[in-house]
Short mmCIF file of C-alpha atoms and ligand atoms in Angstrom, two decimals:
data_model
loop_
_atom_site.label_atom_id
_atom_site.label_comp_id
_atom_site.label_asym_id
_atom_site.label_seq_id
_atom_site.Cartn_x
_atom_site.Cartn_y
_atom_site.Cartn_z
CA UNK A 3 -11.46 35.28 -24.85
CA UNK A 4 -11.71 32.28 -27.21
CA UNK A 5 -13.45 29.17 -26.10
CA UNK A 6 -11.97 26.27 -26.15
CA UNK A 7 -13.58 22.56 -26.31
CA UNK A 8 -14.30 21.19 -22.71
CA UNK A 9 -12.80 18.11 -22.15
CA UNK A 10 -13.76 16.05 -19.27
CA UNK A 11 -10.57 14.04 -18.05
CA UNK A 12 -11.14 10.87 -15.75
CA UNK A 13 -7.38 10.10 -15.97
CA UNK A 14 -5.15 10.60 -13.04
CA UNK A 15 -3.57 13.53 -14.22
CA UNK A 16 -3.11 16.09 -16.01
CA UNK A 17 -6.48 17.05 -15.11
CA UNK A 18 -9.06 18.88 -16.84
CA UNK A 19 -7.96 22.98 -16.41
CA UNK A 20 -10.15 26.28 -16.54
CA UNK A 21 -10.39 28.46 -19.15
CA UNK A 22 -8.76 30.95 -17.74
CA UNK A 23 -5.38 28.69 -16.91
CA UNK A 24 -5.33 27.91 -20.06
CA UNK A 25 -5.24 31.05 -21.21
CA UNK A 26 -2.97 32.41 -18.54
CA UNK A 27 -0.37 31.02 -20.69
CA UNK A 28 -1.20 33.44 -23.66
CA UNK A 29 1.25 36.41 -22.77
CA UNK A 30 3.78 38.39 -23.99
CA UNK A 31 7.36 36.84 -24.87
CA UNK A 32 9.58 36.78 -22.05
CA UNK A 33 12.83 36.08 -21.56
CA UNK A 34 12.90 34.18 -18.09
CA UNK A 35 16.11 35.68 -16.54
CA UNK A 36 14.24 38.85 -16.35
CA UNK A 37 13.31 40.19 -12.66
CA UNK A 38 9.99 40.20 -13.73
CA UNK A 39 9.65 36.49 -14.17
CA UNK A 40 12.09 35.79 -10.95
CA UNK A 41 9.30 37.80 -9.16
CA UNK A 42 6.30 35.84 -10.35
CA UNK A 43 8.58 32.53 -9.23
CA UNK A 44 8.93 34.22 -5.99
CA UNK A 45 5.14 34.91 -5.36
CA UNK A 46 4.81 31.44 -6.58
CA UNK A 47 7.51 29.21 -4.59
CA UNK A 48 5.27 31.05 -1.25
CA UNK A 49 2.17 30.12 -2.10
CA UNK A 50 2.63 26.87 -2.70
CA UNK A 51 4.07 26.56 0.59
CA UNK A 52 0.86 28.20 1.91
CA UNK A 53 -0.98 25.54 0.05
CA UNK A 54 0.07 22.74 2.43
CA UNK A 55 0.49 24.89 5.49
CA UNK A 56 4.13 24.80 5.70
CA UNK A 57 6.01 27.62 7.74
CA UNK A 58 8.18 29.88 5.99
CA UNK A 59 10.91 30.06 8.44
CA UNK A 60 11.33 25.85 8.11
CA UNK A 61 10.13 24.96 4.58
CA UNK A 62 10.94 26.21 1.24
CA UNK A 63 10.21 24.86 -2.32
CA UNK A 64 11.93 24.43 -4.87
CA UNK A 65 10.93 24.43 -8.60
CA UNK A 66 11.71 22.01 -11.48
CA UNK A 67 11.21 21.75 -14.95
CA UNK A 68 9.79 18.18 -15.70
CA UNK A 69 6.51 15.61 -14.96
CA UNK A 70 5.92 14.75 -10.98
CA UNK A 71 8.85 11.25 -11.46
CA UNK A 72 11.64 14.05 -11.45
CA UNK A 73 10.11 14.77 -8.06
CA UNK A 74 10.70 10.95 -6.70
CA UNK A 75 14.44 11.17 -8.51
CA UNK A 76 15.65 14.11 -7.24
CA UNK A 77 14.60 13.57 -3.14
CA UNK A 78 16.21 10.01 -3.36
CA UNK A 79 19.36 10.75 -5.67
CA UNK A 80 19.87 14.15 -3.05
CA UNK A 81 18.46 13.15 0.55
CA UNK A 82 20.48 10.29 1.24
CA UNK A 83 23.97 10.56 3.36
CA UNK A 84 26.73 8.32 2.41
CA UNK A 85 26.06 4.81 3.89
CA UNK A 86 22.76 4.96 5.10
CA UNK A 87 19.56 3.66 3.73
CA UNK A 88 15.88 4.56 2.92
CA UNK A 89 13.03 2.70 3.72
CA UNK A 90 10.17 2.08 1.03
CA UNK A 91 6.70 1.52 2.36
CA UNK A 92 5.31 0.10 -0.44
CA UNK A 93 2.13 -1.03 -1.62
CA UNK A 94 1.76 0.04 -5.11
CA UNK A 95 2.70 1.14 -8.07
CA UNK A 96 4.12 4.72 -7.28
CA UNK A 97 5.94 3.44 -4.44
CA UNK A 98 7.80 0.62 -6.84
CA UNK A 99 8.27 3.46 -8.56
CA UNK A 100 11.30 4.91 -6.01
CA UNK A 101 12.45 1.43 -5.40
CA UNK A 102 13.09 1.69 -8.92
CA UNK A 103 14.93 4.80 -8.89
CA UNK A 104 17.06 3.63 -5.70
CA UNK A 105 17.77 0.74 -8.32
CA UNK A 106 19.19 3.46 -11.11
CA UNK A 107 21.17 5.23 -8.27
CA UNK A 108 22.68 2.14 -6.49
CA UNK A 109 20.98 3.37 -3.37
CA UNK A 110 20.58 1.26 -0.37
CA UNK A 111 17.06 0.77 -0.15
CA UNK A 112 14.60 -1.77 2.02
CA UNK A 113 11.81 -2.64 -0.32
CA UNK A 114 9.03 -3.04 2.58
CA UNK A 115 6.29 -4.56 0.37
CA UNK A 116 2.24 -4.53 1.42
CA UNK A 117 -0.90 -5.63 -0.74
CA UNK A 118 -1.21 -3.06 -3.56
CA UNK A 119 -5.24 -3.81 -2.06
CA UNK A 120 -4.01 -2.57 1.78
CA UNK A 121 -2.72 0.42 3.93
CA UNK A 122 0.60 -0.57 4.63
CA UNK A 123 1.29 -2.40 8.80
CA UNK A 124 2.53 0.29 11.30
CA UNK A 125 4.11 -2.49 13.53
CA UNK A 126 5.94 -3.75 10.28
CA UNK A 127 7.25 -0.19 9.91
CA UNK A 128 8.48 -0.17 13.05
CA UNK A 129 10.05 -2.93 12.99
CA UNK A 130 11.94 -2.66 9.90
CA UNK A 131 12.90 0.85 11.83
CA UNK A 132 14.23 -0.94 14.87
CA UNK A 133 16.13 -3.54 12.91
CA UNK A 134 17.95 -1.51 10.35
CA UNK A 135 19.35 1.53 12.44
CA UNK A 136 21.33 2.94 9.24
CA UNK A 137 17.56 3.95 7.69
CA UNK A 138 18.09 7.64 6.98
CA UNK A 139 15.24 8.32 4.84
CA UNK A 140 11.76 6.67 5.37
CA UNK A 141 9.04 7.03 1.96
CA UNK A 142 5.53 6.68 1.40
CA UNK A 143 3.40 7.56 -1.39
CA UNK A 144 0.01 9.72 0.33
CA UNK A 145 -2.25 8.89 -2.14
CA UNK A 146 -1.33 5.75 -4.30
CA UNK A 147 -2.84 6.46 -8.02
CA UNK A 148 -2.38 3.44 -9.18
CA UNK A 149 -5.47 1.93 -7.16
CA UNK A 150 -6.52 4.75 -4.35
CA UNK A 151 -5.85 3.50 -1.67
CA UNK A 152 -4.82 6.81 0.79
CA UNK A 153 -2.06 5.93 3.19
CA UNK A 154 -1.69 6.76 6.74
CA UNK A 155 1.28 9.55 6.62
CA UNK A 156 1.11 11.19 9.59
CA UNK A 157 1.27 7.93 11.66
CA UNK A 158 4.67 6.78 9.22
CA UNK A 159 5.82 10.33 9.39
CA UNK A 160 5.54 9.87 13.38
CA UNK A 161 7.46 6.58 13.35
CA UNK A 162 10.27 8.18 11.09
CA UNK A 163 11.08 10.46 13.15
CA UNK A 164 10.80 8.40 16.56
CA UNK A 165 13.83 6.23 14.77
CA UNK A 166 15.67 9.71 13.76
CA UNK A 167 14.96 9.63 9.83
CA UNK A 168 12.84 11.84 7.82
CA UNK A 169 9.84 11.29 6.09
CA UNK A 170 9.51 11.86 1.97
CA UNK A 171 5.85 11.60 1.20
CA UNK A 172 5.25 11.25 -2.76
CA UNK A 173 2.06 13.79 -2.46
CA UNK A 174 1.38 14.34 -6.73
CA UNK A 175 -2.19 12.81 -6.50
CA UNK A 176 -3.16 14.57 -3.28
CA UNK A 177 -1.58 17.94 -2.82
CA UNK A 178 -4.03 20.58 -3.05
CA UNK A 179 -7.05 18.63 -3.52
CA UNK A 180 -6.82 16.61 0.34
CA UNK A 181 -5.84 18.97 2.78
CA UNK A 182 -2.53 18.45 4.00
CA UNK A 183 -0.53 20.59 6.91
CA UNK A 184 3.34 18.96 6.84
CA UNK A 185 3.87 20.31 10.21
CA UNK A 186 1.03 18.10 11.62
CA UNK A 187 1.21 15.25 8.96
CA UNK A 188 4.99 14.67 9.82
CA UNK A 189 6.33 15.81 6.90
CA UNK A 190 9.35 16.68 5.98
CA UNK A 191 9.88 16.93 2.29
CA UNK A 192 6.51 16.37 0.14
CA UNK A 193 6.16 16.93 -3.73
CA UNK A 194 3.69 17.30 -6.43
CA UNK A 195 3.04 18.69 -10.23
CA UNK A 196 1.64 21.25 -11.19
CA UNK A 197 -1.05 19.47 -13.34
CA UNK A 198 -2.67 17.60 -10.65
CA UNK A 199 -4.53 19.19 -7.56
CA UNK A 200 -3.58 22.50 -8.30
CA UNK A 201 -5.43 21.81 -11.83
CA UNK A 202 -2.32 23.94 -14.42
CA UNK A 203 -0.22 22.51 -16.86
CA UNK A 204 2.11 19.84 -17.21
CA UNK A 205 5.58 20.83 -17.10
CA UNK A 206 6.50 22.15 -13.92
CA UNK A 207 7.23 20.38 -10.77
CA UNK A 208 8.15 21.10 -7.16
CA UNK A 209 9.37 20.19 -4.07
CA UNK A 210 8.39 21.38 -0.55
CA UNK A 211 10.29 20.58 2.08
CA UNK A 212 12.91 21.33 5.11
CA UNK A 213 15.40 24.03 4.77
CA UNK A 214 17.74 22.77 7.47
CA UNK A 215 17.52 19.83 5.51
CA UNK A 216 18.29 20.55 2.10
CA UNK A 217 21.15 22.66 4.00
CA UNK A 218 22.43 19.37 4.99
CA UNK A 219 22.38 17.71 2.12
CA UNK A 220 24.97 19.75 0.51
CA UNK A 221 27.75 17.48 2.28
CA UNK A 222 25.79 13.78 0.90
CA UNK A 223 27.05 12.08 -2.45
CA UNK A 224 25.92 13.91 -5.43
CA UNK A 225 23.92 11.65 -7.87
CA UNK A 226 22.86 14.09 -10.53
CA UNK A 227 23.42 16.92 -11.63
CA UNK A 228 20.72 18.20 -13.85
CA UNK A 229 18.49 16.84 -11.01
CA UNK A 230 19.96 17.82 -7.63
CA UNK A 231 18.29 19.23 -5.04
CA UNK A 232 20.93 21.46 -2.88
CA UNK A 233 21.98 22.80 -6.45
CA UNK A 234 18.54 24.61 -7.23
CA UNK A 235 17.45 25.76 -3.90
CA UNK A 236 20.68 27.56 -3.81
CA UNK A 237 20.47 29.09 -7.00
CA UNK A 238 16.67 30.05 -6.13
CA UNK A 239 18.34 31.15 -3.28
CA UNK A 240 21.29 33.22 -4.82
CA UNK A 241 19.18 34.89 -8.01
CA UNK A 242 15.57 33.72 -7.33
CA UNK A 243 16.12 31.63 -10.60
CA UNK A 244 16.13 28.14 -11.96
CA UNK A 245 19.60 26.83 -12.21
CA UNK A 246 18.12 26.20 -16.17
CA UNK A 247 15.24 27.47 -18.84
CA UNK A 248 12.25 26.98 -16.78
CA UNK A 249 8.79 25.66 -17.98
CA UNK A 250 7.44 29.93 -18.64
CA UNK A 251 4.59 29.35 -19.86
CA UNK A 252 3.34 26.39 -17.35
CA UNK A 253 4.51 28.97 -14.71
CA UNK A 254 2.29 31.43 -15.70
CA UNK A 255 -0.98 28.81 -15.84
CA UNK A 256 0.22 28.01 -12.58
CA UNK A 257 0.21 31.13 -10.80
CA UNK A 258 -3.75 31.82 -12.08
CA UNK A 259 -4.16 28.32 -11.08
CA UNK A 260 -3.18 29.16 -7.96
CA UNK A 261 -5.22 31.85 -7.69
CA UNK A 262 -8.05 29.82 -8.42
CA UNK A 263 -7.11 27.27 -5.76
CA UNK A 264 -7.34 29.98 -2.72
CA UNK A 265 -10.17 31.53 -4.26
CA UNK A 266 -12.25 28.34 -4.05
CA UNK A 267 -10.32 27.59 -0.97
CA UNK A 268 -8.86 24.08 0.77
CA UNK A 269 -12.28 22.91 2.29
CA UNK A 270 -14.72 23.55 -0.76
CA UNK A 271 -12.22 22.20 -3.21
CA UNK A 272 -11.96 18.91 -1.05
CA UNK A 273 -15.61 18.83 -0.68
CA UNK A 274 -15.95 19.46 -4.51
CA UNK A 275 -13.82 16.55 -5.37
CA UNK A 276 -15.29 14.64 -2.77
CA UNK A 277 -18.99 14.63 -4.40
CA UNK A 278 -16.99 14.00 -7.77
CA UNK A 279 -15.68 10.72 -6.09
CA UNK A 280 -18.94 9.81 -5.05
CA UNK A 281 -20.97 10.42 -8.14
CA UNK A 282 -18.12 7.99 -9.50
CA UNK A 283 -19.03 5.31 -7.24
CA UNK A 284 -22.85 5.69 -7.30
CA UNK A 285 -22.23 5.86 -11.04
CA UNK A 286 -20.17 2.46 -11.45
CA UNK A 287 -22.92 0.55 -8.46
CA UNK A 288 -26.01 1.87 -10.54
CA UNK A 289 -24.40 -0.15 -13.97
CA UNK A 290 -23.67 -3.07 -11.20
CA UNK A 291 -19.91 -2.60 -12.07
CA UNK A 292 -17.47 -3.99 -9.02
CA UNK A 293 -14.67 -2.21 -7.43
CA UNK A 294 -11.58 -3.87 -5.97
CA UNK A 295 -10.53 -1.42 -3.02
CA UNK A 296 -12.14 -0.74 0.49
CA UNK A 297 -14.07 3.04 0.02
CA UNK A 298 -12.92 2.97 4.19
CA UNK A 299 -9.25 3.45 2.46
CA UNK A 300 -9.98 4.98 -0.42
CA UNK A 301 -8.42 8.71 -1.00
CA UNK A 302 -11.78 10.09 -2.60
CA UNK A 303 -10.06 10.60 -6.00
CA UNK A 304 -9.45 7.17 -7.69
CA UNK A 305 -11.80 4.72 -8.26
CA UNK A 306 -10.76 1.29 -9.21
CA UNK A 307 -12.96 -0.43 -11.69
CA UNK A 308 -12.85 -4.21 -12.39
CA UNK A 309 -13.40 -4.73 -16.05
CA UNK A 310 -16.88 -6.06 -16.49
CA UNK A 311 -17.16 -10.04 -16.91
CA UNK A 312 -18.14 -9.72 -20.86
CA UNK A 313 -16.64 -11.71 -23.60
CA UNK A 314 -17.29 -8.23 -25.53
CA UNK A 315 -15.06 -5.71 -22.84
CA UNK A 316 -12.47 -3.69 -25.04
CA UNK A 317 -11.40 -1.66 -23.04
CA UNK A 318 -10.29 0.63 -26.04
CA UNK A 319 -13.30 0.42 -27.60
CA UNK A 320 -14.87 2.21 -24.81
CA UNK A 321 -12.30 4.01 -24.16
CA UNK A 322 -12.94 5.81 -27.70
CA UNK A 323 -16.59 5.76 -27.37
CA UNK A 324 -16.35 7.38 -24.76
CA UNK A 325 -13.20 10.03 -25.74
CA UNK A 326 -14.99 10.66 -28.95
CA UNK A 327 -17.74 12.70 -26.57
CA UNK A 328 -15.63 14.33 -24.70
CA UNK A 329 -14.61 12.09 -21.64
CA UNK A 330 -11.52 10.12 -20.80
CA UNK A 331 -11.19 7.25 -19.06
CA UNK A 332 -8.00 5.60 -18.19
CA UNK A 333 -6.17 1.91 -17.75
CA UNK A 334 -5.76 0.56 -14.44
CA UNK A 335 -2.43 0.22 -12.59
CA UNK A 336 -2.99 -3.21 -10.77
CA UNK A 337 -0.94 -6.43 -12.02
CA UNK A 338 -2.98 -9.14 -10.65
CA UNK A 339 -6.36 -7.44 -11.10
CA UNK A 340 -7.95 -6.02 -15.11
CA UNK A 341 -9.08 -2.46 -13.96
CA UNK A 342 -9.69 0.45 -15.52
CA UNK A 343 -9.43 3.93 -13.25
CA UNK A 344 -12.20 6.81 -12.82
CA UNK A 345 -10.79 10.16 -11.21
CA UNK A 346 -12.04 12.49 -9.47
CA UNK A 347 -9.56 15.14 -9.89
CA UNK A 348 -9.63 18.64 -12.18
CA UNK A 349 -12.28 21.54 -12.81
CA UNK A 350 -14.99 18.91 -13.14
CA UNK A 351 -17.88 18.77 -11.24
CA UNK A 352 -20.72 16.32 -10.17
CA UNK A 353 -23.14 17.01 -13.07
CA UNK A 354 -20.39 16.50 -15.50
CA UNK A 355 -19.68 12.59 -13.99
CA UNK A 356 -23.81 11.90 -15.13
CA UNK A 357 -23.11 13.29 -18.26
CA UNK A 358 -20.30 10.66 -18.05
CA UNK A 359 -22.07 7.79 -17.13
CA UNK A 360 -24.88 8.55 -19.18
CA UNK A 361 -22.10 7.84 -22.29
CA UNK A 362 -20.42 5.12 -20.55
CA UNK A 363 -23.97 3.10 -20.01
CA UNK A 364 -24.37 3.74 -23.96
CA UNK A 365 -21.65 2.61 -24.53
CA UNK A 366 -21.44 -0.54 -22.99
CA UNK A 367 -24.73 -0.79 -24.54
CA UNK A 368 -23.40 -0.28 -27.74
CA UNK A 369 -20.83 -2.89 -27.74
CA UNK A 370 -23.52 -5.19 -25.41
CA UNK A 371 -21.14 -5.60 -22.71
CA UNK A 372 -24.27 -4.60 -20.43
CA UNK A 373 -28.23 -5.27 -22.08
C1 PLP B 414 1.22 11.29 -11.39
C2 PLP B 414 2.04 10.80 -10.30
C3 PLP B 414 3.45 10.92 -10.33
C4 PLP B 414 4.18 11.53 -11.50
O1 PLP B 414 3.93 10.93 -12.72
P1 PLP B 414 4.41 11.67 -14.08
O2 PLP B 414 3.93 10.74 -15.14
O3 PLP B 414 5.86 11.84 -14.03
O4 PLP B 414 3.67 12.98 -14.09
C5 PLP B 414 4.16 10.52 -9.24
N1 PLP B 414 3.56 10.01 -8.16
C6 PLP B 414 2.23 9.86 -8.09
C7 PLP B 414 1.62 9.30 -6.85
C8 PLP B 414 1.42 10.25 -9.14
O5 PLP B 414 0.09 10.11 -9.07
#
C-alpha cells in the first residue's frame, strides 16, 4: 500500500481519515446497478442503524448522494403535512441553517431563537408547544458546530412528543463519535455524513429515521424531487438502489470506515475524542488563549477560540503557518464574537494535538502575536 501524507485536520469536518479508508476507495470499476454494489448498500444502510442503536423493525436509513445540508433539506421539504408547522430550536448557526431552508420551501416555521452562547430553555419549548398546536415537526441541532455547545435532545425529543410532533435532530457533528441510542434520546429521524464521526469521505449522506413515518409522508406536499425522502426509501425499498448514480467510491470508504468504527467500538472512540478535546483546551489555557463557551455545555469536539487581543492576529497567516506543517485550523462560526474553531474529530489522537500546539505557539511567535 502507498503512503500517503498525514494531514492533521482541526476543521469541523471532513475529518482526517485512515489509510486504509482512503484506500478502500481504490477498487475495481463498477457499475453501481450491479447486485454486488446493492449488497454492499444493504450491509451498509444496517450498520449504520446499529451505529446509533436504532431497531430494525422501526428505523431504516436511507442514503443520499450529497454534503450533510441535503440532510436538513430533505427532512423539512418531506416531513411536513400540509398546514402544519415545525418548530426550530435555535441557537446557532446550523439551526439558522433549517430556518433557512423552511425559508426556500415556504414552510411554516417558528424561529424559536436562544444565545448562540446557551442550551436552548425547556419551559420556552414548551411553551411555544402549547401555544401553536399545528407544530408537526419539532428540530434541534445535537451538537451545534458552529460554537459546541451540545444540546439537550432527549429532554426536546421528550417534549415533542408529549405535544404529538416528532423530533428531527441535525446529528452531522455528533453521530458516531457521542454515543447516541434514538430510542432513548427521543428520536425520531436523525442524520449525518459520512465524513464526520464515522471518519470516510465526503459525498455520501444519510438519514436514519422512522419507517412508519416516512410511510406517512407519502400523502404530505412534495417539495423536491431530486431530494425527497418517501421517493428513495421506496426505491431502496423496491431494488435496494439509489433512485440515482450514487457516490461508489465514498460508499466503499465508508463501509471500511465502518468497520473501523465497531472495531474501535462506541465507548473507546468517545473516550478517544474526548482526550482529543481536552488536549485542545489544555493546549489553548497553557498559551493563555480564552474561550467563549461553558466546557459544562460543551459537546467535547469543538472548541471555540477567541482571537487573541494582538494588533498582529491574521488569522490566515496562521492559518498557513500552521497548514504548511501539516495542521488545519478553521474560522469560527459566531457573528458577534472573532473566533477561530479547534476540533476534535477524525483519526487523530492526543499526541498529534502537542504536535499541534507546539506549531501553533511558533507560530504566534513568529508573527509576535504571543512573546
Ligand atoms: C457539517 C454539518 C452539516 C453539513 O454541512 P455540509 O457543509 O453540507 O457538509 C450540517 N449540520 C451540522 C451540525 C454540521 O456540523
Amino acid at each position: 500500500m502507498k503512503s500517503v501524507k498525514r494531514n492533521v485536520l482541526l476543521n469541523p469536518g471532513p475529518a482526517t481519515t485512515t489509510d486504509t479508508v482512503k484506500f478502500a476507495q481504490v477498487v475495481p470499476d463498477i457499475c453501481p446497478r450491479e447486485e454486488e454494489f446493492a449488497g454492499l448498500m444493504k450491509g451498509l444502510r444496517a450498520d449504520l442503524l446499529k451505529v446509533v442503536h436504532a431497531p430494525a423493525d422501526q428505523y431504516t436509513s436511507v442514503l443520499f448522494c450529497g454534503s450533510g445540508t441535503i440532510n436538513i433539506d430533505i427532512c423539512i421539504n418531506s416531513l411536513i403535512p400540509e398546514g402544519k408547522k415545525i418548530l426550530v430550536v435555535n441557537n446557532g448557526a446550523y439551526n439558522s441553517r433549517a430556518v433557512e431552508v423552511c425559508e426556500m420551501y415556504h414552510i411554516p416555521c417558528i424561529d424559536l431563537k436562544f444565545s448562540v452562547f446557551e442550551q436552548p430553555k425547556l419551559d420556552l419549548v414548551e411553551k411555544a408547544l402549547q401555544d401553536n398546536p399545528d407544530i408537526a415537526v419539532v428540530y434541534c441541532c445535537h451538537h451545534e458546530t458552529g460554537t459546541g455547545v451540545l444540546n439537550p435532545i432527549r429532554e426536546i425529543g421528550a417534549l415533542a412528543h408529549k405535544y404529538d410532533a416528532i423530533f428531527i435532530s441535525d446529528t452531522t457533528s455528533s453521530l458516531g463519535m457521542i454515543p447516541l441510542d434514538v430510542v432513548k434520546d427521543n428520536v425520531d429521524f436523525c442524520m449525518a455524513s459520512a465524513q464526520k464521526g464515522l471518519m470516510a469521505m465526503s459525498g455520501l449522506s444519510f438519514i436514519i429515521g422512522r419507517t412508519d413515518i416516512i410511510k406517512a409522508s407519502k400523502n404530505y406536499p412534495t417539495r423536491s424531487y431530486y431530494c425527497n425522502l418517501y421517493l428513495q426509501y421506496e426505491y431502496f425499498e423496491k431494488t435496494g438502489e439509489m433512485h440515482f448514480t450514487p457516490p461508489v467510491q465514498t460508499i466503499y470508504a465508508t463501509i471500511q470506515a465502518l468497520k473501523e468504527y465497531f472495531a474501535e467500538g462506541e465507548e473507546a472512540k468517545f473516550a478517544r475524542h474526548h482526550a482529543v478535546y481536552e488536549a485542545i483546551r489544555k493546549g489553548v489555557e497553557n498559551l493563555g488563549l480564552q474561550t467563549v463557551i461553558d466546557r459544562k455545555i460543551e459537546s467535547g469536539l469543538v472548541v471555540s477560540v477567541k482571537y487573541p487581543d494582538s494588533p498582529n492576529w491574521d488569522f490566515k497567516k496562521v492559518h498557513d503557518y500552521c497548514y504548511e506543517r501539516g495542521f488545519t485550523i478553521y474560522p469560527g462560526k459566531i457573528s458577534t464574537t472573532n473566533t477561530f474553531r479547534l476540533c476534535a474529530l477524525g483519526a487523530i489522537n492526543v499526541n498529534d494535538i502537542k504536535d499541534f500546539f507546539v506549531v501553533l505557539k511558533e507560530a504566534l511567535q513568529h508573527y509576535n502575536i504571543i512573546v
